[in-house]
XYZ file of C-alpha atoms in Angstrom:
610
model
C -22.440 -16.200 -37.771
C -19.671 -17.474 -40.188
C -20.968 -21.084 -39.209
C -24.657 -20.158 -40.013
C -23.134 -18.526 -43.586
C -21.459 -21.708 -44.433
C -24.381 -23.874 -43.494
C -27.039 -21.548 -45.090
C -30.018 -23.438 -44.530
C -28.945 -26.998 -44.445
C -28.681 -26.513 -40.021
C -29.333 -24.998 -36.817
C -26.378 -23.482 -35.305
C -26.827 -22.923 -30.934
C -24.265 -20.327 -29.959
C -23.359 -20.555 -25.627
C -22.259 -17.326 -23.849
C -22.275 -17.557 -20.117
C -21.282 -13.553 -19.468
C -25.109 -11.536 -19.319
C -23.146 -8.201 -21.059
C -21.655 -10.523 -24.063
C -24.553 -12.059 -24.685
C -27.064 -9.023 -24.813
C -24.461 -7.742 -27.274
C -24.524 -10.190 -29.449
C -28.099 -10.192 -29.910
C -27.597 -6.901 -30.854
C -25.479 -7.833 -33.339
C -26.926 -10.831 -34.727
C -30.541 -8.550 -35.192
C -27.739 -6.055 -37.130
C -26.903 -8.414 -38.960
C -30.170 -10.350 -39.768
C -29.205 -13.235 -38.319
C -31.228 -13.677 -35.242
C -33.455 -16.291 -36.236
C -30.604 -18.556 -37.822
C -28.736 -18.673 -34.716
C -30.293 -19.881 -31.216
C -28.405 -17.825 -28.163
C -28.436 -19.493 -24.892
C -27.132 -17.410 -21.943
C -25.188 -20.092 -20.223
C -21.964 -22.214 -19.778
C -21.012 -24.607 -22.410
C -20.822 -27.556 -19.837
C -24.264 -26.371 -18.508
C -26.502 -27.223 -21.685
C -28.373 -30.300 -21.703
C -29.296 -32.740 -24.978
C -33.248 -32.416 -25.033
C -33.360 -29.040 -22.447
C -30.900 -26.077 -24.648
C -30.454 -28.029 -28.103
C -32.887 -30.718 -29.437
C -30.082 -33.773 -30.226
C -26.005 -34.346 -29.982
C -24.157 -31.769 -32.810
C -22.262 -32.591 -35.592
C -19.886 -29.757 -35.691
C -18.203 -27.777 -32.460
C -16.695 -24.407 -33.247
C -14.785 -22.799 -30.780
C -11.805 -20.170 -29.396
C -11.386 -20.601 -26.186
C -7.433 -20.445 -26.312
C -4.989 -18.023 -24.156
C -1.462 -17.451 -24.949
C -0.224 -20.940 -23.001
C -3.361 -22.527 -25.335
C -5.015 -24.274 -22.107
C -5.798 -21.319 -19.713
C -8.777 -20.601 -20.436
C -10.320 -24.188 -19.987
C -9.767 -25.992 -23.332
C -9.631 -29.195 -22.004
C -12.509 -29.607 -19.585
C -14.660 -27.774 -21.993
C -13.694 -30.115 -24.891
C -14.334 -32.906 -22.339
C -17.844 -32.025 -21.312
C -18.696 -31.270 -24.960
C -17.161 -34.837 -25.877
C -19.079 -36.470 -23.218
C -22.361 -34.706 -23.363
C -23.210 -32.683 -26.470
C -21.583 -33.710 -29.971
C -21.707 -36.783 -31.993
C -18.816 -39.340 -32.616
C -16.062 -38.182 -34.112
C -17.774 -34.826 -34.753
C -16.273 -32.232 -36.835
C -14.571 -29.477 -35.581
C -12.458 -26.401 -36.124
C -9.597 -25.848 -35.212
C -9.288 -29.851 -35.905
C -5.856 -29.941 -33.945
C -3.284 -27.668 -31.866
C 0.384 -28.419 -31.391
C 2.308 -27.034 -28.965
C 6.247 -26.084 -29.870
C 9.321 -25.130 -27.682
C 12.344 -24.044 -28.008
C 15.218 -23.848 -25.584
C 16.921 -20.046 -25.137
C 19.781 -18.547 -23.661
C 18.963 -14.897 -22.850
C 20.719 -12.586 -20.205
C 17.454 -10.706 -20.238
C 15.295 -13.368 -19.469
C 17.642 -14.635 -16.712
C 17.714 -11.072 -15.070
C 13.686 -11.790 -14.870
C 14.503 -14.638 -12.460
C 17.430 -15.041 -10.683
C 17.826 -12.397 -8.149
C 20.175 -14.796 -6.037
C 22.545 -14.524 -9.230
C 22.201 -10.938 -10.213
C 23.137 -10.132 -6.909
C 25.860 -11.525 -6.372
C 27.394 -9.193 -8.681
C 25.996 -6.150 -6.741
C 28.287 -4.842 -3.525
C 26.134 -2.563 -2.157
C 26.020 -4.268 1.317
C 21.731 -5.207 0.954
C 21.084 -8.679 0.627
C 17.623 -9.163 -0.823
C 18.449 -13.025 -1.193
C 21.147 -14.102 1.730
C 23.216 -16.808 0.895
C 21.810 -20.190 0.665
C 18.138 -18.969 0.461
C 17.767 -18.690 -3.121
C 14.009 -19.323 -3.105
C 13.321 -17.134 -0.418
C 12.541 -14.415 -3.068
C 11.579 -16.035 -6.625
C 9.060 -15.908 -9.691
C 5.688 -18.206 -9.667
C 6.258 -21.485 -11.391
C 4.158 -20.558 -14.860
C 4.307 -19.457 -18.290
C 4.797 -15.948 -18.616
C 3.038 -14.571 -21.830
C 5.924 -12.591 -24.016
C 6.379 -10.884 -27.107
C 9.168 -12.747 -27.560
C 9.888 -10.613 -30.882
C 10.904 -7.819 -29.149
C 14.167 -9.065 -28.175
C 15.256 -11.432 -30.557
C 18.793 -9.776 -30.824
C 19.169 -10.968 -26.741
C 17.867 -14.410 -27.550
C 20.142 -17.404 -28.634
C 18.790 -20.116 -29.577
C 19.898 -23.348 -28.097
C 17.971 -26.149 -29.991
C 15.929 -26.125 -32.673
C 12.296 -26.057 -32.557
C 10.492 -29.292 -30.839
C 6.879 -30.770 -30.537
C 5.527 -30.958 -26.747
C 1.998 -31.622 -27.110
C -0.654 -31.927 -29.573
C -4.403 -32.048 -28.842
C -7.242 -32.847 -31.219
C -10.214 -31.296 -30.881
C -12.580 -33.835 -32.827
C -11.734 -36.520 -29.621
C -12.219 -36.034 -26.177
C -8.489 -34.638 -24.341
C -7.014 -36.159 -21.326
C -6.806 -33.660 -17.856
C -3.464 -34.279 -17.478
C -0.385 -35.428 -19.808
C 3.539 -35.886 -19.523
C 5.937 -35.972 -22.258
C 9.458 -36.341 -22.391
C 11.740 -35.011 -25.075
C 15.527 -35.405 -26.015
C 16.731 -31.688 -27.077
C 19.668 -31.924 -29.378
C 21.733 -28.651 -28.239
C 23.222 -26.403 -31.328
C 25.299 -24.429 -29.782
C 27.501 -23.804 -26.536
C 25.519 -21.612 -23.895
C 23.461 -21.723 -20.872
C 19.826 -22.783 -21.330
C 17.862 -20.002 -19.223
C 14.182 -20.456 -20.899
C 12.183 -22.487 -23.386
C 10.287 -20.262 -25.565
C 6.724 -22.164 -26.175
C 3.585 -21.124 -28.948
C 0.935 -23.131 -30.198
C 0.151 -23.839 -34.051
C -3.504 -24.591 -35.126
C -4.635 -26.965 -37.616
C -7.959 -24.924 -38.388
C -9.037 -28.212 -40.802
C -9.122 -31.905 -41.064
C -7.574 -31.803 -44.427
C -4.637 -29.573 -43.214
C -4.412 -26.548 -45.331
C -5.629 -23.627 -43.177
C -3.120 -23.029 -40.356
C -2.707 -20.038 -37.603
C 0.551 -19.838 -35.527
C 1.650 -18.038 -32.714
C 5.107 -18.592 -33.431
C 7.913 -16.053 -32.813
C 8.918 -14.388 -36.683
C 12.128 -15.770 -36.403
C 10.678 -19.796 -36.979
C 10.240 -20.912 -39.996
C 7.431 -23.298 -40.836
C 4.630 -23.614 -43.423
C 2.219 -21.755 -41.053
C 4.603 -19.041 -39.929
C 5.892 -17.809 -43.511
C 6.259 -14.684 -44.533
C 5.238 -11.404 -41.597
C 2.846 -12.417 -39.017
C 0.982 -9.088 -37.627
C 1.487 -8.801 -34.270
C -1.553 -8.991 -31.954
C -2.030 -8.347 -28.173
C -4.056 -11.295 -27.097
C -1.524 -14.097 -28.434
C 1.781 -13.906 -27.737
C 4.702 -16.438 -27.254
C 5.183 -18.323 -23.471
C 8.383 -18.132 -21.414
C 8.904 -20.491 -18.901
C 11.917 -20.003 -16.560
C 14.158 -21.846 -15.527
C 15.483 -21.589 -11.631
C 19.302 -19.929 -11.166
C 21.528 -19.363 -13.162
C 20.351 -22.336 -16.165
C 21.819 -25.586 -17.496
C 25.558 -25.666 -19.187
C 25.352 -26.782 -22.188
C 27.898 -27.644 -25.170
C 26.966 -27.978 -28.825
C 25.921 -31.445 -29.563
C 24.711 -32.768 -26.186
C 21.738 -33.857 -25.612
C 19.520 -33.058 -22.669
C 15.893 -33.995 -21.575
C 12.494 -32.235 -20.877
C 10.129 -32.987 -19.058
C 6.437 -31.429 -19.631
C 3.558 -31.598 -17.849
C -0.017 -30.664 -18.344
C -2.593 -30.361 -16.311
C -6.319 -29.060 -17.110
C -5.225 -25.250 -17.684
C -1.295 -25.042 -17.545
C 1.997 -26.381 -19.254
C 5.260 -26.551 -16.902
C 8.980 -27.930 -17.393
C 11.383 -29.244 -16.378
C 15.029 -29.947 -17.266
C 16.429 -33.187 -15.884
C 20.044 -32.148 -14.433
C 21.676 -32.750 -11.386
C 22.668 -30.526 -9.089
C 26.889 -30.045 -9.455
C 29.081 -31.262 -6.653
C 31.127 -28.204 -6.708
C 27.827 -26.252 -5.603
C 28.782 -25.965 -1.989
C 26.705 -23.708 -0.838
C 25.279 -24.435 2.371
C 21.430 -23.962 3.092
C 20.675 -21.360 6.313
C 18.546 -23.381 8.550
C 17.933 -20.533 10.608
C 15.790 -19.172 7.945
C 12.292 -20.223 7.914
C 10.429 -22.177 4.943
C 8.995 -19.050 3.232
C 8.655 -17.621 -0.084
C 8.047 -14.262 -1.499
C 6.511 -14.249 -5.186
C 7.256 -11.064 -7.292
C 6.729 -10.306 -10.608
C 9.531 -11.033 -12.970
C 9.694 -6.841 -13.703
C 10.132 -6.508 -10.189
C 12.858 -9.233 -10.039
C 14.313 -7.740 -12.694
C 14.140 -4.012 -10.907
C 15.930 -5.312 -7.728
C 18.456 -6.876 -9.194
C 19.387 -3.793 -11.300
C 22.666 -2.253 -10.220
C 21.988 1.171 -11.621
C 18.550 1.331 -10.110
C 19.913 0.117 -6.797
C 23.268 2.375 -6.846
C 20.542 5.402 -7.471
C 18.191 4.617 -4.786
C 21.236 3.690 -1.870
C 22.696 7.192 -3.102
C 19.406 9.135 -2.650
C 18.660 7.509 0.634
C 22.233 7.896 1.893
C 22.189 11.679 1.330
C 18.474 12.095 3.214
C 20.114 10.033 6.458
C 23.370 12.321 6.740
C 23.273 14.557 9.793
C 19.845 12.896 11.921
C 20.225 11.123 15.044
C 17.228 8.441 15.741
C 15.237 9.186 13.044
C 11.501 8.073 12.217
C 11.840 6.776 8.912
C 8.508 5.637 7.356
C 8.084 3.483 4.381
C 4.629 3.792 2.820
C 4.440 1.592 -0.389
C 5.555 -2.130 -0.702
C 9.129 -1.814 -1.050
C 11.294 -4.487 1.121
C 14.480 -2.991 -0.401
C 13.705 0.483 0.949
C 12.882 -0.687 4.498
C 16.443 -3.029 4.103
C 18.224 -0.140 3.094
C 17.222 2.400 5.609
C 18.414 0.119 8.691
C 20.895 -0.479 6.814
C 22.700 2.548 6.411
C 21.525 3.977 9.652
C 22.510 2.185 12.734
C 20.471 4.419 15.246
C 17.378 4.772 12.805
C 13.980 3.466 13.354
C 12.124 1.918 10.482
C 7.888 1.377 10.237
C 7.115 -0.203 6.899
C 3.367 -0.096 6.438
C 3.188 -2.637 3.554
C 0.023 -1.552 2.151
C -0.009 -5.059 -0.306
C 2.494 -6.986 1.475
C 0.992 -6.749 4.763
C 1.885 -9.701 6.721
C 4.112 -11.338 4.014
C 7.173 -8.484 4.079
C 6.945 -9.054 8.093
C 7.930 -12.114 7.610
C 10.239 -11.757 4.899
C 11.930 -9.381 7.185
C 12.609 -11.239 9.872
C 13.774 -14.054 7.327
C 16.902 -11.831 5.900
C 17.431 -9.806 8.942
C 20.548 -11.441 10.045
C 22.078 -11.276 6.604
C 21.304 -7.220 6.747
C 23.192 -6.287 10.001
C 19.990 -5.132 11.901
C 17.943 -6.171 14.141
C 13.829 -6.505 14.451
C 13.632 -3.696 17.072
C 14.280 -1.267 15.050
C 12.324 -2.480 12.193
C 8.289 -2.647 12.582
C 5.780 -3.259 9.942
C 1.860 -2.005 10.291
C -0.305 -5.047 11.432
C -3.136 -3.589 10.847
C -4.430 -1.272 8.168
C -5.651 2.389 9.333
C -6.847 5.266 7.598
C -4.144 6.490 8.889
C -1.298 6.545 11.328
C -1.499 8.190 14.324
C 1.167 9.835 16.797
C 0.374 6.714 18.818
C 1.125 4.345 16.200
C 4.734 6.182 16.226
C 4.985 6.251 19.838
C 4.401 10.216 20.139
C 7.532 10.548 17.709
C 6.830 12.682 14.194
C 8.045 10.679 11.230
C 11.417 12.423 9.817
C 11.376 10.248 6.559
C 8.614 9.742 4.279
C 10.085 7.235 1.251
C 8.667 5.132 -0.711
C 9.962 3.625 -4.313
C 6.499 4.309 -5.241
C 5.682 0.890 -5.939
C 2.453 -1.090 -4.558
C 2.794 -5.437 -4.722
C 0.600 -6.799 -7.066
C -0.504 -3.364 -8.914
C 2.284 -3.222 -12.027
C -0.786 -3.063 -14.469
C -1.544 0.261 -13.289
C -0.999 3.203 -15.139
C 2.113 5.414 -13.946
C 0.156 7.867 -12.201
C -1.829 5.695 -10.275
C 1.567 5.229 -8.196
C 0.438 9.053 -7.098
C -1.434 6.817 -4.655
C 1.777 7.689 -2.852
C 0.888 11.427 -3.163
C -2.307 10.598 -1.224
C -0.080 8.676 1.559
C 2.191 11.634 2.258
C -0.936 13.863 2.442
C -2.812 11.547 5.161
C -0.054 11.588 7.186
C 0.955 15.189 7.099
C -0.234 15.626 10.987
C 2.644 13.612 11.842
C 5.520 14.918 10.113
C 8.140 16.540 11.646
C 8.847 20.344 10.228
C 11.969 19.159 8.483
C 10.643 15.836 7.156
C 12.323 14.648 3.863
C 9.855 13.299 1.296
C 11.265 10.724 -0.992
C 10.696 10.968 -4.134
C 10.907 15.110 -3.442
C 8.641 14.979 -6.839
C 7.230 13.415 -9.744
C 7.497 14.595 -13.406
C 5.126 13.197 -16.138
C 6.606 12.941 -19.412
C 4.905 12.074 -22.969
C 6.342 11.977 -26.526
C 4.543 11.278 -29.538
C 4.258 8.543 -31.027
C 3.883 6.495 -34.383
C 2.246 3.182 -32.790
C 0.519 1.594 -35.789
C 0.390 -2.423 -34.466
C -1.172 -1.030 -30.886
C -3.421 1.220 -32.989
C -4.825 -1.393 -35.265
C -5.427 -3.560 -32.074
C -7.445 -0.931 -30.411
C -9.272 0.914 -33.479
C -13.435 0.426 -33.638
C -14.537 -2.363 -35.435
C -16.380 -2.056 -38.908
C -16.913 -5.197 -41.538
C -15.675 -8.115 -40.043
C -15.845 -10.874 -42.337
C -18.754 -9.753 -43.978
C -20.332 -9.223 -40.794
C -21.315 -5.830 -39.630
C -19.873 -5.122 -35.976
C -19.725 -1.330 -35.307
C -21.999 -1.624 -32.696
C -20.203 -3.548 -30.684
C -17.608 -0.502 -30.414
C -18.523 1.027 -27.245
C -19.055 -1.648 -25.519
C -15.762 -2.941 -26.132
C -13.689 0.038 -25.621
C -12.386 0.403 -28.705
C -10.086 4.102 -29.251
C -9.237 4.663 -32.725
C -11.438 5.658 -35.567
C -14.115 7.019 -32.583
C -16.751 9.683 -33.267
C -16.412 12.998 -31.844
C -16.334 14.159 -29.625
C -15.635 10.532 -28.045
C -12.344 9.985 -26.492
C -10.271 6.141 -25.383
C -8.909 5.363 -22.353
C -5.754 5.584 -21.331
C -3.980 2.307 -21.983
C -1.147 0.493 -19.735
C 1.316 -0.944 -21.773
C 4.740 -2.336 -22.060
C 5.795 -0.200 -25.077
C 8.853 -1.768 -25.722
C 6.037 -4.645 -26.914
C 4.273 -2.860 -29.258
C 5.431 -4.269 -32.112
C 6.489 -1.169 -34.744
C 7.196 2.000 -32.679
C 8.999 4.823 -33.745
C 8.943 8.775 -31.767
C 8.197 11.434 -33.647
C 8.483 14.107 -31.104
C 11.000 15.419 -28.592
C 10.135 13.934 -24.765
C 8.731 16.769 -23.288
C 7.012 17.542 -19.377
C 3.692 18.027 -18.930
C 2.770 18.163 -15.258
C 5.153 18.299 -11.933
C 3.923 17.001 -9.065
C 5.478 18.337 -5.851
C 5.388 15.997 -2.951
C 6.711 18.536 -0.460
C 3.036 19.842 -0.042
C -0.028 18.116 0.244
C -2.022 16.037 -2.919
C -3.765 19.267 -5.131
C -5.092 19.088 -8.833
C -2.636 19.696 -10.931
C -2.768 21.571 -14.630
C 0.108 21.639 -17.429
C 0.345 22.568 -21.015
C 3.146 21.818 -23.319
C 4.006 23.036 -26.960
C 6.034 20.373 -28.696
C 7.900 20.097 -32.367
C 8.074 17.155 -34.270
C 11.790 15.635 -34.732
C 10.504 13.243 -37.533
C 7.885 12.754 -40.259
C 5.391 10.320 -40.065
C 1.660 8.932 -38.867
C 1.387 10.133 -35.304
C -1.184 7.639 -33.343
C -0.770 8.806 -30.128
C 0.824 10.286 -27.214
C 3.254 7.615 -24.814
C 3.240 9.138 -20.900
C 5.184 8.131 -18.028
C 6.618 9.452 -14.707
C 9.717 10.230 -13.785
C 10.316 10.091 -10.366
C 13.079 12.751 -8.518
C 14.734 11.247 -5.677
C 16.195 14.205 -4.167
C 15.748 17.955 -3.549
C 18.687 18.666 -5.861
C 16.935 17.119 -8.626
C 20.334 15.299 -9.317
C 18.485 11.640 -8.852
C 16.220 10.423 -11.240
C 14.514 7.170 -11.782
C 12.506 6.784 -15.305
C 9.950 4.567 -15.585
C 10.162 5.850 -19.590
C 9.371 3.456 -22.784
C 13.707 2.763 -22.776
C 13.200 1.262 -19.292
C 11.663 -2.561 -19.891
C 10.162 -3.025 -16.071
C 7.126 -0.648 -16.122
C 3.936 0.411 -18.093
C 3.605 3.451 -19.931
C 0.296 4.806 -20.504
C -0.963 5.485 -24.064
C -3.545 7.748 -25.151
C -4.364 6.759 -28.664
C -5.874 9.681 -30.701
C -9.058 8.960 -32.299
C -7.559 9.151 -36.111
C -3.899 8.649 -37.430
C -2.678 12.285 -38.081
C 0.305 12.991 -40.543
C 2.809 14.871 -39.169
C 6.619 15.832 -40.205
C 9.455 17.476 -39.069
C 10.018 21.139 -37.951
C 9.715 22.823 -41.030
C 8.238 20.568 -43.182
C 6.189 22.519 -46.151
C 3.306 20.200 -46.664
C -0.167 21.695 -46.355
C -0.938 18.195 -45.071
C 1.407 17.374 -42.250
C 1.724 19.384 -38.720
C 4.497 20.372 -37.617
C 4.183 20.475 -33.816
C 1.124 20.080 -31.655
C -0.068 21.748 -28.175
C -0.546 18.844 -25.089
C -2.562 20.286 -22.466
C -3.302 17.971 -18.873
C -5.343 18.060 -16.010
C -4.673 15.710 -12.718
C -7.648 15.451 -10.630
C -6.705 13.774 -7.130
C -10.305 13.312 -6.188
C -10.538 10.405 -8.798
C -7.022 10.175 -9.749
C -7.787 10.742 -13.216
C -5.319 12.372 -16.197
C -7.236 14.053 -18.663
C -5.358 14.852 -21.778
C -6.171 17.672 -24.658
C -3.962 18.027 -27.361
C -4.384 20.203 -30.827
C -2.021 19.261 -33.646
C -0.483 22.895 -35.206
């Protein structure tokens, strides 16, 4: 539409979207906007139109965003490449005109705890050994860019070097698939170089006065000045490197290596490996590797996190002889640390995600563990449930699980109640005595003043001119929604929010008690406000209690980094202040009522602002 504007009537303007929903939507709003006969819709793939078939001759102008985070996931190149070789002109125009990517080499403790288990446990003595000795890949992040806002802990990032170009592609020519670069890095300081912190700068024109950058705030260059508001779908690229990083000393100089191919960036830093390093590789242990999540690197590397867990499953093995101890999510440290600490126990991990891949991780650290495969089975196959026969006419005496379920950390906390459901299939098998771990669950909330994810999320109105509120719905949009319309609930990283601030005092809503089987389950909570300010929403999360003396607690709250929260964004900004506040115009507390329904595993949330 904004091309069609600038052009008036001087051109035809063909517009490609290859998604049926998209498209129907934006005839609806191109006929809201009056523009359906200036612009020519096709419902198809870029690299599927054909000169003389979907658009008459070659164009003279390509206008496109087809850019992720790491600038080529999405398909830049090949797209570009097809349009170069098939649909515009020579040397068309285009905007953006040119993207450069930038980098910038980091040390950062909490980066590194994202990686290197192998390290971060090697400062742990609790006697598990997630990564034995000389298998250092054996448990490791994917080789990629991880999407970051990098903002969010600038206090825990030093900078290394300063900022350096990698690559830069032009969109008026047609972009090679794959590219290599090599840079020198001047190093500014003494440290060890754990990451390099990547964005991308646009050049939106051929003249080179309209720029957009996805730089971190704390770069300065003529299209990053002054605040940048933060945004969801771009954020900064970490790339990490393996162990513990490179040593580096102010003044030396070191080299990286990129790499792109079609759709991804990777690096790497050319260093040897030290002579002193005499660690010596087991050959006993197979060529395998288990990819996690950097969160959940991060989780099993934490000492306080483990200390709690060993503690709470300590206590639940003192005083029984051969027990059945069942683990029912994806945890490979559980399963470890019940053998572990239990010489005569029997272990069945069902894996529910893992499946095959923790069997074999299993027998892969089993020597370093002090147990032995017969005493350790994992489900082959996946049941509706387990049977006495699958435990060989022995009731289970341990139910535990972390919760935690490979592959699902987008979820929203509850949806971990999926463990909930797994106790309750396999109540027919418990023994009368049978310790559930975690005894319970305890969702939380606080308000909160969330005005970056709120902006991010709100309905659509005027959009350059253009008229878009009917694309709301569609979309999902949550704030600035007509009653009695309600958002989603939203996972999210809170700690990433950009601004944040609590206004309220973290308060429980629901319990959920795991000694009895999955029920719905119905709270309400009356809450003051501890500070003034625009409340946007309400922040939830689950705390889960280890033990039946409520003495073990693991958060999975906004001050923890490694989980979601969910947010429930209200549908307008409300004022509110603190207890006692004498404007007619603020509230000074509100009511949060919730309902969990297990059928559909659904939280439904009421609140009324007093």
């Amino acid at each position: 539409m904004m091309a069609a504007r600038a052009m008036g009537l001087n051109g035809t303007v063909t517009a490609c979207e290859s998604y049926l929903p998209m498209a129907k939507l934006m005839r609806k709003v191109l006929h809201r906007n009056s523009m359906g006969k200036a612009i020519s819709l096709i419902n198809k793939r870029s690299d599927e139109l054909e000169v003389g078939v979907d658009i008459p001759s070659r164009a003279d102008v390509l206008v496109s965003e087809i850019l992720d985070s790491e600038l080529l996931g999405e398909g830049l190149i090949p797209t570009l490449q097809h349009a170069h070789d098939k649909l515009l002109v020579e040397n068309p125009l285009t905007v953006p005109f040119r993207a450069v990517t930038y980098g910038q080499l980091v040390e950062s403790t909490y980066l590194w705890k994202l990686h290197d288990l192998s390290g971060i446990e090697a400062k742990v003595s609790d006697g598990i050994h997630l990564v034995p000795t000389g298998s250092d890949s054996i448990i490791h992040v994917k080789s990629r860019q991880y999407p970051m806002h990098c903002d969010a802990i600038r206090e825990e990032i030093k900078p290394l070097s300063e900022p350096f170009k990698i690559f830069e592609f032009d969109f008026w020519k047609r972009p090679e698939s794959n590219g290599e670069t090599k840079v020198q890095v001047q190093v500014i300081d003494d440290g060890n170089i754990h990451a390099v912190v990547s964005w991308w700068v646009l050049q939106l024109d051929r003249e080179g006065t309209v720029f957009y950058s996805t730089a971190p705030r704390w770069i300065n260059s003529p299209a990053n000045i002054g605040y940048r508001d933060w945004c969801d779908h771009w954020k900064q690229c970490v790339w990490f490197f393996r162990g513990k990083g490179m040593s580096v000393s102010q003044g030396e100089e070191v080299l990286l290596e990129a790499t792109h191919t079609e759709t991804s960036v990777s690096y790497n830093l050319n260093v040897q490996v030290p002579k002193t390093d005499t660690r010596q590789h087991d050959h006993n242990i197979r060529d395998f590797q288990l990819l996690l999540s950097p969160e959940r690197i991060a989780i099993y590397g934490d000492s306080k996190w483990r200390s709690s867990v060993l503690a709470a499953v300590r206590n639940a093995l003192q005083g029984r002889v051969n027990p059945l101890c069942v683990v029912v999510d994806d945890s490979i440290f559980l399963t470890l640390l019940a053998a572990n600490l239990s010489k005569t126990s029997h272990v069945l991990s069902l894996f529910p995600g893992l499946r095959e891949k923790g069997a074999q991780y299993l027998e892969n650290v089993v020597k370093a563990n002090s147990f032995s495969m017969d005493r350790v089975e994992v489900r082959e196959k996946r049941k509706p449930c387990l049977t006495l026969h699958d435990t060989h006419g022995k009731k289970v005496d341990m139910l535990i699980g972390e919760p935690y379920y490979y592959a699902n950390e987008g979820m929203l906390p509850w949806q971990n109640l999926r463990f909930w459901k797994d106790r309750t299939l396999l109540d027919p098998i418990l023994s009368e005595d049978a310790l559930i771990m975690p005894c319970k669950g305890i969702l939380k909330a606080c308000a909160m003043s969330l005005p970056d994810l709120w902006s991010s999320r709100c309905c659509l109105g005027d959009v350059e001119g253009f008229a878009h509120s009917i694309v709301n719905t569609t979309l999902g949009a949550c704030g600035e929604l007509p009653a009695p319309k309600e958002g989603p609930f939203l996972p999210f990283s809170i700690w990433q929010c950009g601004e944040i601030k609590e206004l309220s005092e973290i308060f429980t809503i629901l319990e959920f008690d795991f000694s009895k089987p999955i029920s719905s389950c119905h709270g309400t909570a009356q809450v003051k406000f501890i500070e003034g300010g625009t409340c946007h929403g309400f922040v939830l999360w689950v705390d889960w209690i280890m033990d039946t003396d409520n003495s073990i607690v693991i958060s999975t709250g906004p001050e923890h980094r490694y989980w979601k929260q969910g947010v429930k964004l209200l549908s307008k900004p409300v004022a509110v202040g603190i207890n006692g506040c004498n404007s007619n115009s603020e509230y000074g507390s509100t009511i949060v009522e919730a309902l969990f329904e297990p059928s559909s595993s659904e939280l439904i949330l009421k609140h009324a602002f007093l």
